[in-house]
mmCIF file of C-alpha atoms in Angstrom:
data_model
loop_
_atom_site.group_PDB
_atom_site.id
_atom_site.type_symbol
_atom_site.label_atom_id
_atom_site.label_comp_id
_atom_site.label_asym_id
_atom_site.label_seq_id
_atom_site.Cartn_x
_atom_site.Cartn_y
_atom_site.Cartn_z
ATOM 1 C CA MET A 1337 -21.163 -72.468 -32.673
ATOM 2 C CA SER A 1338 -21.002 -72.300 -36.467
ATOM 3 C CA THR A 1339 -23.852 -75.119 -36.361
ATOM 4 C CA ALA A 1340 -25.831 -72.756 -34.620
ATOM 5 C CA TYR A 1341 -25.172 -69.963 -36.479
ATOM 6 C CA PHE A 1342 -26.464 -71.577 -39.522
ATOM 7 C CA LEU A 1343 -29.492 -72.894 -37.623
ATOM 8 C CA GLN A 1344 -30.670 -69.877 -36.509
ATOM 9 C CA GLN A 1345 -29.915 -68.211 -40.020
ATOM 10 C CA ALA A 1346 -32.210 -70.448 -41.327
ATOM 11 C CA GLY A 1347 -34.759 -69.612 -39.056
ATOM 12 C CA LEU A 1348 -34.370 -72.002 -35.986
ATOM 13 C CA ALA A 1349 -34.752 -71.476 -32.560
ATOM 14 C CA VAL A 1350 -31.516 -72.603 -31.013
ATOM 15 C CA THR A 1351 -30.001 -73.141 -27.744
ATOM 16 C CA VAL A 1352 -26.223 -73.567 -27.216
ATOM 17 C CA VAL A 1353 -25.636 -75.482 -23.657
ATOM 18 C CA GLU A 1354 -21.730 -75.267 -22.503
ATOM 19 C CA LYS A 1355 -20.783 -77.067 -19.021
ATOM 20 C CA GLU A 1356 -19.221 -73.765 -17.686
ATOM 21 C CA HIS A 1357 -19.540 -70.914 -20.047
ATOM 22 C CA LEU A 1358 -20.208 -69.589 -23.281
ATOM 23 C CA ALA A 1359 -17.123 -71.014 -25.666
ATOM 24 C CA TYR A 1360 -15.928 -72.783 -22.224
ATOM 25 C CA GLY A 1361 -15.646 -76.365 -24.118
ATOM 26 C CA ALA A 1362 -15.537 -77.413 -27.612
ATOM 27 C CA SER A 1363 -17.460 -74.427 -29.284
ATOM 28 C CA GLY A 1364 -14.702 -72.245 -28.124
ATOM 29 C CA ARG A 1365 -11.326 -74.549 -29.122
ATOM 30 C CA ASN A 1366 -9.770 -75.101 -32.021
ATOM 31 C CA ALA A 1367 -6.844 -74.283 -33.686
ATOM 32 C CA GLY A 1368 -7.274 -70.850 -34.830
ATOM 33 C CA PHE A 1369 -6.173 -71.399 -38.067
ATOM 34 C CA ILE A 1370 -7.512 -72.296 -41.512
ATOM 35 C CA TRP A 1371 -4.631 -74.073 -43.322
ATOM 36 C CA LEU A 1372 -5.960 -74.878 -47.023
ATOM 37 C CA SER A 1373 -2.022 -75.742 -47.691
ATOM 38 C CA LEU A 1374 -2.138 -78.703 -45.570
ATOM 39 C CA ARG A 1375 -5.396 -80.281 -46.936
ATOM 40 C CA PRO A 1376 -5.303 -82.763 -49.687
ATOM 41 C CA ALA A 1377 -6.616 -82.174 -53.137
ATOM 42 C CA GLY A 1378 -10.034 -83.155 -53.430
ATOM 43 C CA VAL A 1379 -12.887 -83.583 -50.572
ATOM 44 C CA GLN A 1380 -10.901 -81.860 -47.882
ATOM 45 C CA LEU A 1381 -9.812 -79.036 -49.984
ATOM 46 C CA ASP A 1382 -13.310 -77.997 -51.097
ATOM 47 C CA LEU A 1383 -14.737 -78.412 -47.836
ATOM 48 C CA ALA A 1384 -11.877 -76.404 -46.484
ATOM 49 C CA ARG A 1385 -12.263 -73.568 -49.405
ATOM 50 C CA ALA A 1386 -16.050 -73.254 -48.724
ATOM 51 C CA GLY A 1387 -15.451 -72.785 -45.154
ATOM 52 C CA ARG A 1388 -13.253 -70.348 -45.558
ATOM 53 C CA ASP A 1389 -15.552 -68.619 -48.168
ATOM 54 C CA LEU A 1390 -18.098 -68.263 -45.594
ATOM 55 C CA TYR A 1391 -16.384 -65.958 -42.902
ATOM 56 C CA PRO A 1392 -16.276 -62.609 -44.903
ATOM 57 C CA GLY A 1393 -20.170 -63.244 -44.878
ATOM 58 C CA ILE A 1394 -20.300 -64.360 -40.865
ATOM 59 C CA VAL A 1395 -17.801 -61.320 -40.258
ATOM 60 C CA ASP A 1396 -20.574 -58.699 -42.179
ATOM 61 C CA ASP A 1397 -23.638 -60.053 -40.280
ATOM 62 C CA ILE A 1398 -21.818 -60.375 -36.549
ATOM 63 C CA GLY A 1399 -18.795 -58.326 -36.767
ATOM 64 C CA ASN A 1400 -15.130 -59.357 -36.353
ATOM 65 C CA ASP A 1401 -15.614 -60.623 -32.455
ATOM 66 C CA PHE A 1402 -13.952 -63.552 -33.398
ATOM 67 C CA GLU A 1403 -10.612 -61.645 -34.988
ATOM 68 C CA TYR A 1404 -11.084 -63.255 -38.380
ATOM 69 C CA ARG A 1405 -7.925 -62.024 -40.581
ATOM 70 C CA GLN A 1406 -6.511 -63.619 -43.792
ATOM 71 C CA HIS A 1407 -2.618 -62.937 -44.050
ATOM 72 C CA GLY A 1408 -1.680 -66.184 -45.218
ATOM 73 C CA GLY A 1409 0.461 -69.107 -43.782
ATOM 74 C CA MET A 1410 4.235 -70.215 -43.828
ATOM 75 C CA ILE A 1411 6.090 -73.331 -43.543
ATOM 76 C CA TYR A 1412 9.478 -72.247 -42.636
ATOM 77 C CA CYS A 1413 12.898 -74.705 -42.704
ATOM 78 C CA PHE A 1414 16.594 -74.480 -42.027
ATOM 79 C CA ASN A 1415 18.502 -76.220 -44.615
ATOM 80 C CA ASP A 1416 18.672 -76.752 -48.107
ATOM 81 C CA GLY A 1417 17.432 -80.461 -47.886
ATOM 82 C CA GLN A 1418 14.223 -79.137 -46.141
ATOM 83 C CA LEU A 1419 14.182 -76.507 -48.762
ATOM 84 C CA LYS A 1420 14.133 -78.532 -51.426
ATOM 85 C CA VAL A 1421 10.801 -80.464 -50.084
ATOM 86 C CA LEU A 1422 9.094 -77.314 -49.088
ATOM 87 C CA SER A 1423 9.807 -76.276 -53.087
ATOM 88 C CA GLU A 1424 8.497 -79.322 -54.055
ATOM 89 C CA LEU A 1425 5.099 -78.695 -51.765
ATOM 90 C CA ALA A 1426 4.615 -75.451 -52.773
ATOM 91 C CA GLU A 1427 4.782 -76.691 -56.499
ATOM 92 C CA ALA A 1428 2.219 -79.405 -56.097
ATOM 93 C CA ARG A 1429 0.348 -77.125 -53.998
ATOM 94 C CA ARG A 1430 -0.032 -74.348 -56.759
ATOM 95 C CA ALA A 1431 -0.730 -77.211 -59.131
ATOM 96 C CA ASP A 1432 -3.750 -78.114 -56.752
ATOM 97 C CA GLY A 1433 -5.200 -74.444 -57.202
ATOM 98 C CA LEU A 1434 -3.653 -72.791 -54.213
ATOM 99 C CA ASP A 1435 -1.525 -69.800 -54.426
ATOM 100 C CA MET A 1436 1.412 -70.734 -52.957
ATOM 101 C CA GLU A 1437 5.147 -69.981 -53.559
ATOM 102 C CA LEU A 1438 8.780 -70.576 -52.282
ATOM 103 C CA VAL A 1439 10.045 -67.530 -50.402
ATOM 104 C CA GLY A 1440 13.827 -66.848 -49.873
ATOM 105 C CA SER A 1441 15.165 -66.253 -46.118
ATOM 106 C CA ARG A 1442 14.990 -62.258 -46.246
ATOM 107 C CA GLU A 1443 11.314 -62.396 -47.504
ATOM 108 C CA ALA A 1444 10.284 -64.872 -44.733
ATOM 109 C CA ILE A 1445 11.816 -62.608 -42.573
ATOM 110 C CA GLU A 1446 10.192 -59.675 -44.153
ATOM 111 C CA LEU A 1447 6.933 -61.519 -44.030
ATOM 112 C CA CYS A 1448 7.130 -62.911 -40.412
ATOM 113 C CA PRO A 1449 9.826 -60.497 -38.207
ATOM 114 C CA VAL A 1450 9.744 -63.147 -35.505
ATOM 115 C CA LEU A 1451 11.722 -65.950 -37.521
ATOM 116 C CA PRO A 1452 15.186 -66.337 -36.396
ATOM 117 C CA GLU A 1453 18.259 -65.228 -38.752
ATOM 118 C CA ASN A 1454 19.260 -68.418 -39.731
ATOM 119 C CA VAL A 1455 15.631 -69.677 -41.431
ATOM 120 C CA ALA A 1456 16.862 -71.114 -44.768
ATOM 121 C CA GLY A 1457 13.432 -69.968 -46.459
ATOM 122 C CA ALA A 1458 9.497 -70.747 -46.336
ATOM 123 C CA THR A 1459 6.343 -71.355 -48.009
ATOM 124 C CA PHE A 1460 3.825 -68.802 -47.881
ATOM 125 C CA CYS A 1461 0.436 -69.739 -48.841
ATOM 126 C CA ARG A 1462 -1.951 -66.738 -49.318
ATOM 127 C CA ASP A 1463 -4.989 -68.879 -49.144
ATOM 128 C CA ASP A 1464 -4.210 -69.865 -45.411
#
């Protein structure tokens, strides 16, 4: 659908063909997340950032019918060993230019109240 959108913006006539109805097949399927924090530094991260940066303009153009929201993303854990790994991940991602931090259990639950009480902590990436 994004290809059709940009082709139409370039002045081309576009027809989207689906087997059943609009957004039935691949045009309506995705994970629903834009996870910059999980993209390797370099081309993949650069492309993910460029794609994410297009969304506000699309919202301005067509409205927010696809429910775009940027609230950040978390990866949570349950023990000190996992927390150490997440701490190293957050440090590496900050070095790659992402706004990612390690948060403790209380802050993780404040950010995401559905987390269980025994969560040890989480990464929080505002760019996701």
